[in-house]
Amino acid sequence: MGVFNWPIRLDSMDGQHSLEIEAMVDTGASYTIVPAHLLEGLGVAPTEKISLVLADGRPVEYDIGEARATIDGRSIPTLVVFGEDNARALLGAYTLEGLRLAVDPTHGRLIPATTAWA
C-alpha cells in the first residue's frame, strides 16, 4: 500500500479545544500517534503508559490518552499516543476501525468500511 496523508480533527473530550492535522495513514500502527505538544495544547491528559514495539523492532513506552477524532463527518472517542514532538502524526488502525473507515490502496484514500457477518 502506498503512504498517504489524510486530514483529521481532534477534539478534547470536553469539546473545548480542537485542532486539525494531516496524519499519515498507517494501518500497521495500532494507535493514532500525535506529537505530545499538540495533545498537551489540546488539553489531552495522559491516562496511562503503554508498551509499544516500533517498526524497527525497538520496544518503547509512551503515554496514552483520549480525544475525539473526526474524519469525513464521522466522529468517535479514541485512544491517542503522545508521540515525540518532532514525529509525524500517524492515523492508526484503532481509530480507523472505530470510525468504520477502510483504506483504498489503489486510490490512496479512506472509504467507508463494509462489514461482513459470518
Tab-separated table of C-alpha atoms in Angstrom:
chain	number	residue	atom	x	y	z
A	1	MET	CA	0.000	0.000	0.000
A	2	GLY	CA	1.239	3.485	-0.766
A	3	VAL	CA	1.629	6.004	2.013
A	4	PHE	CA	-0.755	8.936	2.042
A	5	ASN	CA	-1.895	11.666	4.390
A	6	TRP	CA	-5.449	12.370	5.482
A	7	PRO	CA	-6.933	15.280	7.448
A	8	ILE	CA	-8.207	14.503	10.924
A	9	ARG	CA	-9.787	16.765	13.538
A	10	LEU	CA	-9.055	16.019	17.169
A	11	ASP	CA	-11.135	17.492	19.967
A	12	SER	CA	-10.588	17.443	23.696
A	13	MET	CA	-13.071	15.147	25.396
A	14	ASP	CA	-14.834	18.169	26.935
A	15	GLY	CA	-15.198	19.694	23.452
A	16	GLN	CA	-13.486	22.935	24.486
A	17	HIS	CA	-10.443	22.648	22.194
A	18	SER	CA	-9.813	21.237	18.744
A	19	LEU	CA	-7.098	21.020	16.136
A	20	GLU	CA	-6.877	19.835	12.565
A	21	ILE	CA	-3.814	17.978	11.352
A	22	GLU	CA	-2.666	15.929	8.389
A	23	ALA	CA	-1.803	12.431	9.591
A	24	MET	CA	-0.044	9.696	7.683
A	25	VAL	CA	-2.413	6.735	7.310
A	26	ASP	CA	-0.625	3.720	8.808
A	27	THR	CA	-2.687	0.544	9.154
A	28	GLY	CA	0.424	-1.118	10.574
A	29	ALA	CA	0.215	1.203	13.583
A	30	SER	CA	-2.224	0.093	16.261
A	31	TYR	CA	-2.920	3.559	17.626
A	32	THR	CA	-3.073	7.122	16.389
A	33	ILE	CA	0.144	8.887	17.363
A	34	VAL	CA	0.295	12.671	17.674
A	35	PRO	CA	3.218	14.842	18.800
A	36	ALA	CA	2.906	15.269	22.569
A	37	HIS	CA	2.989	19.080	22.476
A	38	LEU	CA	-0.092	19.118	20.211
A	39	LEU	CA	-2.042	16.801	22.516
A	40	GLU	CA	-0.995	18.806	25.568
A	41	GLY	CA	-2.100	22.025	23.831
A	42	LEU	CA	-5.417	20.358	23.110
A	43	GLY	CA	-5.854	19.604	26.811
A	44	VAL	CA	-5.497	15.830	26.473
A	45	ALA	CA	-4.108	14.307	29.662
A	46	PRO	CA	-2.195	11.024	29.751
A	47	THR	CA	-4.236	8.273	31.390
A	48	GLU	CA	-1.570	5.540	31.449
A	49	LYS	CA	1.699	4.345	29.934
A	50	ILE	CA	1.699	1.607	27.314
A	51	SER	CA	4.447	-0.517	25.811
A	52	LEU	CA	4.722	-0.481	22.026
A	53	VAL	CA	7.109	-2.019	19.526
A	54	LEU	CA	8.351	0.343	16.813
A	55	ALA	CA	8.593	-0.663	13.154
A	56	ASP	CA	12.329	-1.282	13.629
A	57	GLY	CA	11.597	-3.735	16.470
A	58	ARG	CA	12.585	-1.494	19.396
A	59	PRO	CA	10.318	-1.660	22.459
A	60	VAL	CA	9.274	1.759	23.829
A	61	GLU	CA	6.897	3.192	26.425
A	62	TYR	CA	4.574	6.089	25.650
A	63	ASP	CA	1.803	7.951	27.418
A	64	ILE	CA	-1.687	7.387	26.067
A	65	GLY	CA	-4.858	9.448	26.483
A	66	GLU	CA	-8.266	10.022	24.925
A	67	ALA	CA	-9.518	12.503	22.349
A	68	ARG	CA	-12.436	12.690	19.940
A	69	ALA	CA	-11.427	12.013	16.334
A	70	THR	CA	-13.437	13.231	13.354
A	71	ILE	CA	-12.836	12.274	9.728
A	72	ASP	CA	-15.231	12.942	6.866
A	73	GLY	CA	-18.126	13.676	9.232
A	74	ARG	CA	-17.639	10.524	11.333
A	75	SER	CA	-16.680	11.082	14.964
A	76	ILE	CA	-15.660	8.830	17.878
A	77	PRO	CA	-13.711	8.937	21.138
A	78	THR	CA	-10.357	7.232	20.528
A	79	LEU	CA	-7.036	6.459	22.158
A	80	VAL	CA	-4.122	8.698	21.174
A	81	VAL	CA	-0.442	8.142	21.864
A	82	PHE	CA	1.756	11.052	22.976
A	83	GLY	CA	4.480	10.840	20.318
A	84	GLU	CA	7.805	12.572	20.009
A	85	ASP	CA	7.430	16.316	19.407
A	86	ASN	CA	9.279	16.129	16.085
A	87	ALA	CA	7.452	12.991	14.884
A	88	ARG	CA	4.886	12.829	12.134
A	89	ALA	CA	1.274	12.239	13.183
A	90	LEU	CA	0.085	8.711	12.335
A	91	LEU	CA	-3.513	7.616	11.891
A	92	GLY	CA	-3.659	4.078	13.268
A	93	ALA	CA	-5.931	1.063	12.892
A	94	TYR	CA	-7.772	1.507	16.228
A	95	THR	CA	-9.095	4.917	15.180
A	96	LEU	CA	-9.819	3.854	11.599
A	97	GLU	CA	-11.793	0.816	12.718
A	98	GLY	CA	-13.727	2.877	15.255
A	99	LEU	CA	-14.662	5.349	12.533
A	100	ARG	CA	-15.656	2.444	10.263
A	101	LEU	CA	-13.190	3.557	7.613
A	102	ALA	CA	-11.036	1.398	5.367
A	103	VAL	CA	-8.030	2.111	3.182
A	104	ASP	CA	-8.433	2.176	-0.579
A	105	PRO	CA	-4.809	1.439	-1.534
A	106	THR	CA	-5.421	1.853	-5.261
A	107	HIS	CA	-6.522	5.474	-4.940
A	108	GLY	CA	-4.743	6.407	-1.676
A	109	ARG	CA	-7.863	7.394	0.227
A	110	LEU	CA	-10.158	6.401	3.071
A	111	ILE	CA	-13.553	4.920	2.278
A	112	PRO	CA	-16.494	3.679	4.355
A	113	ALA	CA	-15.768	0.138	5.541
A	114	THR	CA	-18.100	-2.677	4.677
A	115	THR	CA	-18.715	-5.342	7.280
A	116	ALA	CA	-19.364	-8.975	6.540
A	117	TRP	CA	-21.277	-11.019	9.108
A	118	ALA	CA	-20.484	-14.709	9.122
